[in-house]
Amino acid sequence: MRRSLSFFERLKLYPLFIVALMMIAGIIAGSYITLPYNVVLYTLAAFLILALVSYKRLLLRYIFIYVSVFLLGAILYYNAVKEYSLKNESRQNFNAVITSSPSPHGKIVRCDIVVTSGKMKGWKLRASIMRDTIEQRYLLLKVGSGISCDAIVAPAKDFSDGHFSYSRYLMSNSISGTAFVPLRHWKQERVPLSSLSTSDRLRLVASKYRLKLIERYQSSGLSDLSVSLVSAMTLGERSMISKEIRDEFSITGTSHVLAMSGLHLSILYMFLTFAWGRRKRWVLVSFVNIILIWAFVFIAGLPLSLVRSAIMLTTHSVLSVARRDSLSLNTLSLAALIIIVGNPMSVYDVGFQMSFSAVLAILLLVPWIIGKLGEKEMLNFPASRLCWSFVIVSCVAQMAVAPLIAYYFGRISCYFLLANLVAIPCTYVILISGMLLLVVPIAPFQSLVANILNATVRFMNDSLAFISSLPGSSFNVEIGAIGVVFYYIVLVAIFAFVYKKYGVGQSKVLS
């Protein structure tokens, strides 16, 4: 009789997962330990040579390779800081193109810009432009507008309270610093888009197209509340959502339905798979699905959680056509590595951390829990299995992201299960109906869909407002970085113990 593999023995079968962990650890270590760049580079070369000459000793070779990956992560961090960060504050004259929707904040208008002239050409900045309340020229600013300005450019400063690093958040979005533009120190000017890089031009095209789709929502009979929420949940445009609405979603633990995530892309993929029927395994169908998924991700602004999900779904589609099992842990690791290599500062993005933590916990724990409870008589009915699966997935995901929510936002939601029971089904209706409203230009049909969307949004908003008003709907909690690390160490230890004692069956995640 064959001995079943232990948790850590099975983990060795997934070197890509260990590579991703070591690279992330190297990036984090690089942010805390400052060493000369050449020293790290030569050390990396030495360990790679040791890995090559130790090919006869498997354990040593793996150790040298993983240490090399760790050092590579530190090098990636050093390069990213050198590329994206400003050193000193300075006064700069330049032309730029606005790449995000200008949003009023008190006496300023905030937007992202790409510099198109001068020594900072190609740099991305978070601009704060003083509002001229008399002439109101700021109202003419929009995505794609060119401006000529005399600005105070400076490195991003972190907030004095809380654990959120504003500077790392900007760098995770490839933004190098901030630019303050005083009153009458800017003017609109025609800036040729040829001065932008190809990727910036493509992002600008996507942003303009996203605004056109929002205008179609506004002209389709949707209420202002519906336009703001539907635009956020289908196009990733959250600038129109009021602070009160944001607070309701935050208190109830449903902010993830506003931020584009794997949930939204999974809903779209499921709808496409259902629409194709028996043809879903055709090569051409899978190719079309992949194009549609990436087009959706691109129009939504390429948020990291959507990119992660798109990579996983692309891998799943390819393996499905080849009639091979898709190993979810490997595809998750592959997605993480692609994103990290593309921008190492993504590791510090809150959405990246929460998305990967939640999906990793779901992949590791949900199959085991469902497998152990699958023989219960109450789960023999489809409705009971669906409800039980929803409860398990919601609880596991919340358990995985709870320390991150407490660390960054200082709040834990108590009624997240009840709130998600309302929000997630509504998200299905809103996402599919919103997509149909954009692609089916038939007036009676659009009127019907608009009424459905208005009713769904109103029901979801009223329900979440009621839940957020319940006693003890959330409570404040403070936790430091050491507490977060300790939480995950304990979680992994508990899972390893349970795995050793009970096993995880034949899950596709660790099989």
Short mmCIF file of C-alpha atoms in Angstrom, two decimals:
data_model
loop_
_atom_site.label_atom_id
_atom_site.label_comp_id
_atom_site.label_asym_id
_atom_site.label_seq_id
_atom_site.Cartn_x
_atom_site.Cartn_y
_atom_site.Cartn_z
CA MET A 1 0.00 0.00 0.00
CA ARG A 2 1.39 3.39 -1.07
CA ARG A 3 2.09 5.94 1.64
CA SER A 4 0.17 9.18 1.13
CA LEU A 5 2.35 12.23 0.68
CA SER A 6 2.51 14.80 3.43
CA PHE A 7 1.50 18.40 2.91
CA PHE A 8 5.07 19.60 2.45
CA GLU A 9 5.95 16.66 0.19
CA ARG A 10 3.05 17.56 -2.06
CA LEU A 11 4.14 21.19 -1.98
CA LYS A 12 7.49 20.16 -3.47
CA LEU A 13 5.59 18.99 -6.55
CA TYR A 14 4.76 22.64 -7.24
CA PRO A 15 8.11 24.41 -7.61
CA LEU A 16 6.43 27.33 -9.41
CA PHE A 17 4.55 28.13 -6.22
CA ILE A 18 7.76 28.11 -4.18
CA VAL A 19 9.46 30.28 -6.84
CA ALA A 20 6.67 32.86 -6.54
CA LEU A 21 6.94 32.88 -2.73
CA MET A 22 10.73 33.27 -2.84
CA MET A 23 10.54 36.11 -5.34
CA ILE A 24 7.94 37.94 -3.25
CA ALA A 25 10.12 37.41 -0.16
CA GLY A 26 13.10 38.84 -2.05
CA ILE A 27 11.17 41.94 -3.07
CA ILE A 28 10.00 42.53 0.51
CA ALA A 29 13.51 41.93 1.87
CA GLY A 30 14.91 44.37 -0.69
CA SER A 31 12.63 47.09 0.65
CA TYR A 32 13.95 46.66 4.20
CA ILE A 33 17.61 45.69 3.63
CA THR A 34 19.63 48.08 1.51
CA LEU A 35 22.73 46.54 -0.05
CA PRO A 36 24.89 47.76 -2.93
CA TYR A 37 23.30 46.72 -6.22
CA ASN A 38 26.52 45.14 -7.55
CA VAL A 39 26.96 43.04 -4.41
CA VAL A 40 23.49 41.52 -4.83
CA LEU A 41 24.06 41.01 -8.55
CA TYR A 42 27.41 39.22 -8.07
CA THR A 43 25.92 37.09 -5.27
CA LEU A 44 23.10 36.07 -7.61
CA ALA A 45 25.62 35.07 -10.28
CA ALA A 46 27.57 33.03 -7.71
CA PHE A 47 24.49 31.09 -6.58
CA LEU A 48 23.49 30.40 -10.19
CA ILE A 49 26.95 28.95 -10.83
CA LEU A 50 26.64 26.84 -7.67
CA ALA A 51 23.26 25.58 -8.89
CA LEU A 52 24.83 24.49 -12.18
CA VAL A 53 27.79 22.67 -10.63
CA SER A 54 25.66 20.90 -8.00
CA TYR A 55 23.48 19.07 -10.53
CA LYS A 56 24.30 15.71 -8.90
CA ARG A 57 22.97 16.83 -5.51
CA LEU A 58 19.30 17.56 -5.98
CA LEU A 59 18.66 19.16 -2.58
CA LEU A 60 21.60 21.55 -2.85
CA ARG A 61 20.61 22.50 -6.39
CA TYR A 62 17.07 23.38 -5.29
CA ILE A 63 18.42 25.45 -2.39
CA PHE A 64 20.78 27.39 -4.67
CA ILE A 65 18.02 27.96 -7.24
CA TYR A 66 15.53 29.24 -4.67
CA VAL A 67 18.14 31.53 -3.09
CA SER A 68 18.86 32.84 -6.60
CA VAL A 69 15.17 33.59 -7.09
CA PHE A 70 15.15 35.37 -3.73
CA LEU A 71 18.07 37.56 -4.80
CA LEU A 72 16.43 38.18 -8.16
CA GLY A 73 13.40 39.53 -6.31
CA ALA A 74 15.63 41.99 -4.44
CA ILE A 75 17.21 43.11 -7.74
CA LEU A 76 13.79 43.60 -9.30
CA TYR A 77 12.82 45.80 -6.35
CA TYR A 78 15.99 47.92 -6.64
CA ASN A 79 15.36 48.39 -10.38
CA ALA A 80 11.73 49.33 -9.80
CA VAL A 81 12.62 51.94 -7.18
CA LYS A 82 15.24 53.38 -9.50
CA GLU A 83 12.76 53.51 -12.39
CA TYR A 84 9.64 54.81 -10.66
CA SER A 85 10.74 56.97 -7.73
CA LEU A 86 11.70 60.64 -7.67
CA LYS A 87 14.55 61.71 -5.41
CA ASN A 88 13.93 65.39 -4.71
CA GLU A 89 11.31 68.09 -5.05
CA SER A 90 11.79 70.45 -8.03
CA ARG A 91 10.04 73.00 -10.20
CA GLN A 92 9.42 71.69 -13.71
CA ASN A 93 7.95 73.05 -16.95
CA PHE A 94 6.52 70.41 -19.23
CA ASN A 95 3.70 69.31 -21.49
CA ALA A 96 1.57 66.35 -20.47
CA VAL A 97 -1.48 64.28 -21.39
CA ILE A 98 -4.24 63.51 -18.88
CA THR A 99 -4.77 59.75 -18.66
CA SER A 100 -7.47 59.43 -15.98
CA SER A 101 -10.80 61.16 -15.37
CA PRO A 102 -10.19 64.45 -13.49
CA SER A 103 -11.81 64.23 -10.05
CA PRO A 104 -12.53 67.34 -7.89
CA HIS A 105 -11.15 67.20 -4.34
CA GLY A 106 -11.82 70.44 -2.49
CA LYS A 107 -9.83 73.23 -4.17
CA ILE A 108 -7.99 70.94 -6.58
CA VAL A 109 -8.69 68.60 -9.46
CA ARG A 110 -6.78 65.32 -9.23
CA CYS A 111 -5.79 63.20 -12.22
CA ASP A 112 -2.95 61.12 -13.62
CA ILE A 113 -0.74 62.56 -16.33
CA VAL A 114 2.06 61.36 -18.61
CA VAL A 115 4.83 63.88 -19.27
CA THR A 116 5.51 64.31 -23.00
CA SER A 117 8.38 66.85 -23.02
CA GLY A 118 11.52 67.79 -21.15
CA LYS A 119 13.88 65.65 -19.10
CA MET A 120 10.94 63.89 -17.40
CA LYS A 121 9.44 62.71 -20.69
CA GLY A 122 7.58 59.42 -20.27
CA TRP A 123 7.18 59.73 -16.48
CA LYS A 124 3.74 59.27 -14.94
CA LEU A 125 2.63 61.63 -12.17
CA ARG A 126 -0.40 62.04 -9.91
CA ALA A 127 -1.31 65.71 -10.58
CA SER A 128 -3.22 68.10 -8.31
CA ILE A 129 -4.38 71.10 -10.36
CA MET A 130 -5.79 74.15 -8.59
CA ARG A 131 -9.40 74.82 -9.58
CA ASP A 132 -10.04 78.22 -11.18
CA THR A 133 -13.53 78.74 -9.77
CA ILE A 134 -14.13 81.98 -11.72
CA GLU A 135 -13.18 80.99 -15.26
CA GLN A 136 -13.77 77.29 -14.54
CA ARG A 137 -11.28 76.15 -17.14
CA TYR A 138 -10.84 72.94 -15.16
CA LEU A 139 -14.25 71.77 -16.37
CA LEU A 140 -12.77 71.39 -19.86
CA LEU A 141 -10.18 68.90 -18.68
CA LYS A 142 -10.86 65.28 -19.63
CA VAL A 143 -9.08 62.07 -20.53
CA GLY A 144 -6.78 62.77 -23.48
CA SER A 145 -6.53 66.53 -22.85
CA GLY A 146 -3.10 68.06 -23.30
CA ILE A 147 -1.80 70.63 -20.84
CA SER A 148 1.26 72.82 -20.54
CA CYS A 149 2.15 73.56 -16.93
CA ASP A 150 4.67 74.88 -14.46
CA ALA A 151 4.45 72.36 -11.62
CA ILE A 152 6.10 71.47 -8.34
CA VAL A 153 7.13 67.84 -8.79
CA ALA A 154 7.94 65.80 -5.68
CA PRO A 155 8.22 62.23 -4.40
CA ALA A 156 4.96 60.88 -2.98
CA LYS A 157 4.63 61.25 0.78
CA ASP A 158 3.09 58.60 3.01
CA PHE A 159 0.35 59.42 5.47
CA SER A 160 1.38 59.91 9.09
CA ASP A 161 -1.25 57.52 10.44
CA GLY A 162 -2.20 54.03 9.31
CA HIS A 163 -0.17 51.36 7.52
CA PHE A 164 -1.10 52.30 3.95
CA SER A 165 1.94 53.40 1.94
CA TYR A 166 0.80 56.00 -0.61
CA SER A 167 4.22 56.07 -2.29
CA ARG A 168 4.26 52.31 -2.85
CA TYR A 169 0.65 52.42 -4.02
CA LEU A 170 1.61 54.94 -6.71
CA MET A 171 4.67 52.93 -7.73
CA SER A 172 2.53 49.78 -7.99
CA ASN A 173 0.58 51.73 -10.63
CA SER A 174 3.81 52.86 -12.34
CA ILE A 175 3.38 56.44 -11.05
CA SER A 176 6.68 58.07 -10.08
CA GLY A 177 5.53 60.96 -7.91
CA THR A 178 3.17 63.91 -7.52
CA ALA A 179 2.82 67.23 -9.32
CA PHE A 180 1.16 70.29 -7.78
CA VAL A 181 0.04 72.84 -10.37
CA PRO A 182 -0.75 76.29 -8.88
CA LEU A 183 -3.57 78.50 -10.13
CA ARG A 184 -2.89 80.10 -13.56
CA HIS A 185 0.26 78.01 -13.96
CA TRP A 186 -1.33 75.74 -16.52
CA LYS A 187 -3.17 75.95 -19.83
CA GLN A 188 -4.69 73.53 -22.25
CA GLU A 189 -2.50 72.78 -25.22
CA ARG A 190 -2.67 70.37 -28.10
CA VAL A 191 -0.15 67.62 -27.38
CA PRO A 192 0.62 65.05 -30.09
CA LEU A 193 -0.11 61.54 -28.83
CA SER A 194 2.80 60.25 -30.89
CA SER A 195 5.03 61.41 -28.04
CA LEU A 196 3.48 58.73 -25.81
CA SER A 197 4.69 55.14 -25.66
CA THR A 198 2.64 52.43 -27.36
CA SER A 199 1.34 51.09 -24.03
CA ASP A 200 0.33 54.58 -22.87
CA ARG A 201 -1.50 55.22 -26.14
CA LEU A 202 -3.36 51.94 -25.83
CA ARG A 203 -4.34 52.72 -22.23
CA LEU A 204 -5.54 56.15 -23.34
CA VAL A 205 -7.67 54.58 -26.07
CA ALA A 206 -9.16 52.20 -23.49
CA SER A 207 -9.91 55.07 -21.10
CA LYS A 208 -11.65 57.10 -23.81
CA TYR A 209 -13.68 54.09 -24.87
CA ARG A 210 -14.65 53.44 -21.25
CA LEU A 211 -15.99 57.00 -20.99
CA LYS A 212 -18.06 56.50 -24.15
CA LEU A 213 -19.59 53.37 -22.65
CA ILE A 214 -20.42 55.29 -19.46
CA GLU A 215 -22.18 57.92 -21.61
CA ARG A 216 -24.26 55.10 -23.11
CA TYR A 217 -25.23 54.05 -19.60
CA GLN A 218 -26.23 57.65 -18.80
CA SER A 219 -28.44 57.86 -21.89
CA SER A 220 -30.11 54.46 -21.41
CA GLY A 221 -32.52 55.42 -18.62
CA LEU A 222 -30.40 54.43 -15.64
CA SER A 223 -30.62 56.50 -12.47
CA ASP A 224 -27.54 58.36 -11.22
CA LEU A 225 -27.04 55.75 -8.50
CA SER A 226 -27.31 52.95 -11.05
CA VAL A 227 -24.87 54.63 -13.43
CA SER A 228 -22.26 55.01 -10.69
CA LEU A 229 -22.53 51.43 -9.41
CA VAL A 230 -22.96 49.75 -12.81
CA SER A 231 -20.00 51.71 -14.21
CA ALA A 232 -17.87 50.56 -11.27
CA MET A 233 -18.93 46.92 -11.48
CA THR A 234 -18.71 46.53 -15.26
CA LEU A 235 -16.08 49.06 -16.38
CA GLY A 236 -13.97 49.69 -13.29
CA GLU A 237 -14.87 53.41 -13.14
CA ARG A 238 -15.42 54.19 -9.45
CA SER A 239 -14.96 57.97 -9.48
CA MET A 240 -18.72 58.59 -9.51
CA ILE A 241 -19.48 56.60 -6.32
CA SER A 242 -20.25 58.80 -3.32
CA LYS A 243 -18.42 58.47 -0.01
CA GLU A 244 -21.63 57.32 1.72
CA ILE A 245 -22.02 54.41 -0.70
CA ARG A 246 -18.35 53.47 -0.32
CA ASP A 247 -18.74 53.44 3.47
CA GLU A 248 -21.80 51.16 3.27
CA PHE A 249 -19.92 48.63 1.17
CA SER A 250 -16.87 48.87 3.42
CA ILE A 251 -18.84 48.39 6.65
CA THR A 252 -20.68 45.38 5.27
CA GLY A 253 -17.53 43.75 3.87
CA THR A 254 -18.68 43.90 0.24
CA SER A 255 -16.18 46.40 -1.19
CA HIS A 256 -14.84 43.63 -3.42
CA VAL A 257 -17.94 43.83 -5.64
CA LEU A 258 -17.08 47.48 -6.42
CA ALA A 259 -13.42 46.79 -7.17
CA MET A 260 -13.01 44.77 -10.35
CA SER A 261 -11.83 41.32 -9.32
CA GLY A 262 -11.81 37.68 -10.25
CA LEU A 263 -15.47 37.49 -9.23
CA HIS A 264 -16.49 39.74 -12.10
CA LEU A 265 -14.32 38.00 -14.66
CA SER A 266 -15.50 34.57 -13.51
CA ILE A 267 -19.12 35.66 -13.96
CA LEU A 268 -18.36 36.85 -17.49
CA TYR A 269 -16.46 33.64 -18.31
CA MET A 270 -19.28 31.48 -16.97
CA PHE A 271 -21.79 33.42 -19.08
CA LEU A 272 -19.67 32.99 -22.23
CA THR A 273 -19.21 29.27 -21.53
CA PHE A 274 -22.95 28.84 -21.03
CA ALA A 275 -23.72 30.81 -24.21
CA TRP A 276 -21.48 28.59 -26.35
CA GLY A 277 -23.08 25.38 -25.04
CA ARG A 278 -21.52 22.18 -26.38
CA ARG A 279 -19.11 24.19 -28.54
CA LYS A 280 -17.23 25.48 -25.48
CA ARG A 281 -14.28 23.09 -26.04
CA TRP A 282 -13.71 24.17 -29.66
CA VAL A 283 -10.33 25.80 -30.27
CA LEU A 284 -11.91 28.78 -32.03
CA VAL A 285 -14.44 29.28 -29.22
CA SER A 286 -11.70 29.24 -26.57
CA PHE A 287 -9.69 31.72 -28.64
CA VAL A 288 -12.68 34.06 -28.90
CA ASN A 289 -13.33 33.75 -25.15
CA ILE A 290 -9.73 34.65 -24.38
CA ILE A 291 -9.90 37.72 -26.64
CA LEU A 292 -13.18 38.87 -25.05
CA ILE A 293 -11.83 38.37 -21.52
CA TRP A 294 -8.65 40.36 -22.18
CA ALA A 295 -10.63 43.08 -23.98
CA PHE A 296 -12.79 43.40 -20.87
CA VAL A 297 -9.70 43.56 -18.63
CA PHE A 298 -8.10 46.17 -20.89
CA ILE A 299 -11.18 48.42 -20.99
CA ALA A 300 -11.49 48.14 -17.19
CA GLY A 301 -8.00 49.62 -16.82
CA LEU A 302 -5.93 46.46 -16.19
CA PRO A 303 -6.41 46.20 -12.41
CA LEU A 304 -4.10 43.57 -10.92
CA SER A 305 -6.93 41.38 -9.61
CA LEU A 306 -8.44 41.19 -13.10
CA VAL A 307 -5.06 40.52 -14.72
CA ARG A 308 -4.50 37.66 -12.26
CA SER A 309 -7.88 36.16 -13.05
CA ALA A 310 -7.43 36.65 -16.81
CA ILE A 311 -4.10 34.78 -16.77
CA MET A 312 -5.66 31.91 -14.81
CA LEU A 313 -8.69 31.71 -17.09
CA THR A 314 -6.49 31.87 -20.20
CA THR A 315 -4.41 28.96 -18.90
CA HIS A 316 -7.59 27.08 -17.99
CA SER A 317 -9.02 27.60 -21.51
CA VAL A 318 -5.84 26.37 -23.21
CA LEU A 319 -5.64 23.28 -20.99
CA SER A 320 -9.36 22.64 -21.42
CA VAL A 321 -8.98 22.55 -25.21
CA ALA A 322 -6.01 20.20 -24.81
CA ARG A 323 -8.21 18.13 -22.47
CA ARG A 324 -5.67 18.45 -19.67
CA ASP A 325 -6.44 19.16 -16.04
CA SER A 326 -5.64 22.73 -15.07
CA LEU A 327 -3.64 22.75 -11.84
CA SER A 328 -5.01 25.83 -10.14
CA LEU A 329 -2.10 26.32 -7.76
CA ASN A 330 0.31 26.37 -10.67
CA THR A 331 -1.79 28.81 -12.68
CA LEU A 332 -2.12 31.11 -9.66
CA SER A 333 1.66 31.02 -9.21
CA LEU A 334 2.20 31.71 -12.91
CA ALA A 335 -0.14 34.72 -12.74
CA ALA A 336 1.72 36.07 -9.71
CA LEU A 337 5.11 35.70 -11.39
CA ILE A 338 3.98 37.43 -14.59
CA ILE A 339 2.57 40.38 -12.66
CA ILE A 340 5.59 40.65 -10.34
CA VAL A 341 8.16 40.53 -13.14
CA GLY A 342 6.14 43.16 -15.04
CA ASN A 343 6.04 45.47 -12.00
CA PRO A 344 7.70 44.27 -8.77
CA MET A 345 5.96 47.04 -6.79
CA SER A 346 2.67 45.21 -7.41
CA VAL A 347 3.53 43.16 -4.32
CA TYR A 348 2.62 46.23 -2.24
CA ASP A 349 -0.71 46.80 -3.96
CA VAL A 350 -3.57 46.10 -1.53
CA GLY A 351 -5.72 44.60 -4.29
CA PHE A 352 -2.89 42.26 -5.31
CA GLN A 353 -2.38 41.05 -1.73
CA MET A 354 -6.07 40.51 -1.01
CA SER A 355 -6.82 38.90 -4.36
CA PHE A 356 -4.03 36.34 -4.20
CA SER A 357 -4.57 35.61 -0.50
CA ALA A 358 -8.27 34.94 -1.02
CA VAL A 359 -7.80 32.77 -4.12
CA LEU A 360 -4.96 30.81 -2.54
CA ALA A 361 -7.05 30.04 0.54
CA ILE A 362 -10.04 29.07 -1.61
CA LEU A 363 -7.94 26.72 -3.73
CA LEU A 364 -6.32 25.04 -0.74
CA LEU A 365 -9.23 24.82 1.71
CA VAL A 366 -12.54 24.78 -0.17
CA PRO A 367 -11.99 21.46 -2.08
CA TRP A 368 -11.01 19.74 1.18
CA ILE A 369 -13.96 21.12 3.16
CA ILE A 370 -16.48 20.30 0.44
CA GLY A 371 -14.90 16.87 -0.04
CA LYS A 372 -15.18 16.03 3.66
CA LEU A 373 -18.77 17.24 3.89
CA GLY A 374 -19.91 16.06 0.48
CA GLU A 375 -21.41 12.84 1.79
CA LYS A 376 -23.92 14.56 4.08
CA GLU A 377 -27.52 13.80 3.13
CA MET A 378 -28.45 17.50 3.26
CA LEU A 379 -25.99 18.15 0.44
CA ASN A 380 -27.64 15.73 -1.99
CA PHE A 381 -29.86 18.52 -3.29
CA PRO A 382 -28.46 21.07 -5.80
CA ALA A 383 -29.88 24.07 -3.91
CA SER A 384 -28.37 22.96 -0.59
CA ARG A 385 -24.99 22.25 -2.23
CA LEU A 386 -25.00 25.68 -3.87
CA CYS A 387 -25.82 27.47 -0.60
CA TRP A 388 -23.28 25.45 1.37
CA SER A 389 -20.58 26.11 -1.23
CA PHE A 390 -21.35 29.83 -1.09
CA VAL A 391 -21.05 29.85 2.70
CA ILE A 392 -17.74 27.94 2.61
CA VAL A 393 -16.17 30.12 -0.09
CA SER A 394 -17.27 33.36 1.62
CA CYS A 395 -15.96 32.27 5.03
CA VAL A 396 -12.64 31.00 3.66
CA ALA A 397 -12.08 34.17 1.62
CA GLN A 398 -12.94 36.37 4.60
CA MET A 399 -10.61 34.36 6.83
CA ALA A 400 -7.79 34.86 4.31
CA VAL A 401 -8.16 38.63 3.91
CA ALA A 402 -9.27 39.54 7.46
CA PRO A 403 -5.78 40.46 8.72
CA LEU A 404 -5.09 42.54 5.62
CA ILE A 405 -8.39 44.42 6.04
CA ALA A 406 -7.59 45.04 9.70
CA TYR A 407 -4.03 46.13 8.85
CA TYR A 408 -4.91 48.59 6.09
CA PHE A 409 -8.40 49.74 7.03
CA GLY A 410 -8.63 49.03 10.77
CA ARG A 411 -12.07 47.46 10.45
CA ILE A 412 -13.64 44.00 10.56
CA SER A 413 -17.15 43.40 9.21
CA CYS A 414 -19.41 41.19 11.32
CA TYR A 415 -22.24 40.63 8.84
CA PHE A 416 -20.12 39.92 5.77
CA LEU A 417 -21.87 36.59 5.15
CA LEU A 418 -25.34 38.13 5.16
CA ALA A 419 -24.18 41.10 3.08
CA ASN A 420 -22.49 38.90 0.47
CA LEU A 421 -25.62 36.77 0.29
CA VAL A 422 -27.27 39.90 -1.12
CA ALA A 423 -24.36 41.53 -2.97
CA ILE A 424 -22.98 38.59 -4.96
CA PRO A 425 -26.28 37.49 -6.62
CA CYS A 426 -26.94 41.16 -7.41
CA THR A 427 -23.46 41.39 -8.93
CA TYR A 428 -24.34 38.54 -11.30
CA VAL A 429 -27.46 40.38 -12.46
CA ILE A 430 -25.75 43.78 -12.71
CA LEU A 431 -22.71 42.54 -14.62
CA ILE A 432 -24.59 40.44 -17.19
CA SER A 433 -27.39 43.01 -17.61
CA GLY A 434 -24.87 45.83 -17.90
CA MET A 435 -22.98 43.99 -20.65
CA LEU A 436 -26.20 43.24 -22.51
CA LEU A 437 -27.24 46.89 -22.25
CA LEU A 438 -24.03 47.87 -24.05
CA VAL A 439 -24.03 45.25 -26.81
CA VAL A 440 -27.74 44.96 -27.74
CA PRO A 441 -28.88 48.27 -29.35
CA ILE A 442 -32.61 47.50 -29.37
CA ALA A 443 -34.65 50.24 -27.67
CA PRO A 444 -37.39 48.08 -26.05
CA PHE A 445 -34.79 45.59 -24.83
CA GLN A 446 -32.59 48.36 -23.43
CA SER A 447 -35.57 49.89 -21.62
CA LEU A 448 -36.37 46.51 -20.04
CA VAL A 449 -32.75 45.90 -19.01
CA ALA A 450 -32.44 49.43 -17.62
CA ASN A 451 -35.49 48.84 -15.41
CA ILE A 452 -33.99 45.55 -14.20
CA LEU A 453 -30.71 47.27 -13.40
CA ASN A 454 -32.40 50.14 -11.55
CA ALA A 455 -34.43 47.71 -9.45
CA THR A 456 -31.42 45.48 -8.70
CA VAL A 457 -29.17 48.40 -7.74
CA ARG A 458 -31.87 49.91 -5.54
CA PHE A 459 -32.49 46.59 -3.80
CA MET A 460 -28.77 45.97 -3.22
CA ASN A 461 -28.13 49.49 -1.97
CA ASP A 462 -31.12 49.52 0.38
CA SER A 463 -30.21 46.08 1.73
CA LEU A 464 -26.59 46.99 2.39
CA ALA A 465 -27.63 50.30 3.96
CA PHE A 466 -29.90 48.35 6.34
CA ILE A 467 -27.17 45.82 7.17
CA SER A 468 -24.62 48.59 7.79
CA SER A 469 -27.05 50.23 10.24
CA LEU A 470 -27.42 47.08 12.36
CA PRO A 471 -25.82 47.13 15.83
CA GLY A 472 -22.26 45.83 15.75
CA SER A 473 -22.11 45.76 11.96
CA SER A 474 -18.36 46.34 12.19
CA PHE A 475 -15.73 47.05 14.80
CA ASN A 476 -12.39 48.81 14.74
CA VAL A 477 -9.23 46.81 15.26
CA GLU A 478 -5.53 47.60 14.98
CA ILE A 479 -2.93 45.08 13.93
CA GLY A 480 0.70 45.53 12.92
CA ALA A 481 2.77 43.87 10.22
CA ILE A 482 4.14 41.34 12.73
CA GLY A 483 0.58 40.44 13.71
CA VAL A 484 -0.36 39.85 10.07
CA VAL A 485 2.66 37.58 9.53
CA PHE A 486 1.95 35.68 12.75
CA TYR A 487 -1.70 35.19 11.69
CA TYR A 488 -0.69 33.59 8.40
CA ILE A 489 1.99 31.43 10.06
CA VAL A 490 -0.62 30.08 12.47
CA LEU A 491 -3.09 29.56 9.59
CA VAL A 492 -0.53 27.56 7.59
CA ALA A 493 0.38 25.52 10.68
CA ILE A 494 -3.27 24.67 11.33
CA PHE A 495 -3.82 23.67 7.72
CA ALA A 496 -0.67 21.49 7.72
CA PHE A 497 -1.81 19.78 10.94
CA VAL A 498 -5.33 19.15 9.61
CA TYR A 499 -3.90 17.90 6.33
CA LYS A 500 -1.60 15.44 8.14
CA LYS A 501 -4.41 14.20 10.37
CA TYR A 502 -7.27 13.99 7.86
CA GLY A 503 -5.78 14.38 4.40
CA VAL A 504 -7.30 16.37 1.55
CA GLY A 505 -8.52 13.64 -0.72
CA GLN A 506 -7.94 13.94 -4.47
CA SER A 507 -8.25 17.67 -4.86
CA LYS A 508 -7.04 19.04 -8.17
CA VAL A 509 -5.19 21.72 -6.30
CA LEU A 510 -2.77 19.44 -4.49
CA SER A 511 -2.95 16.14 -6.27
#
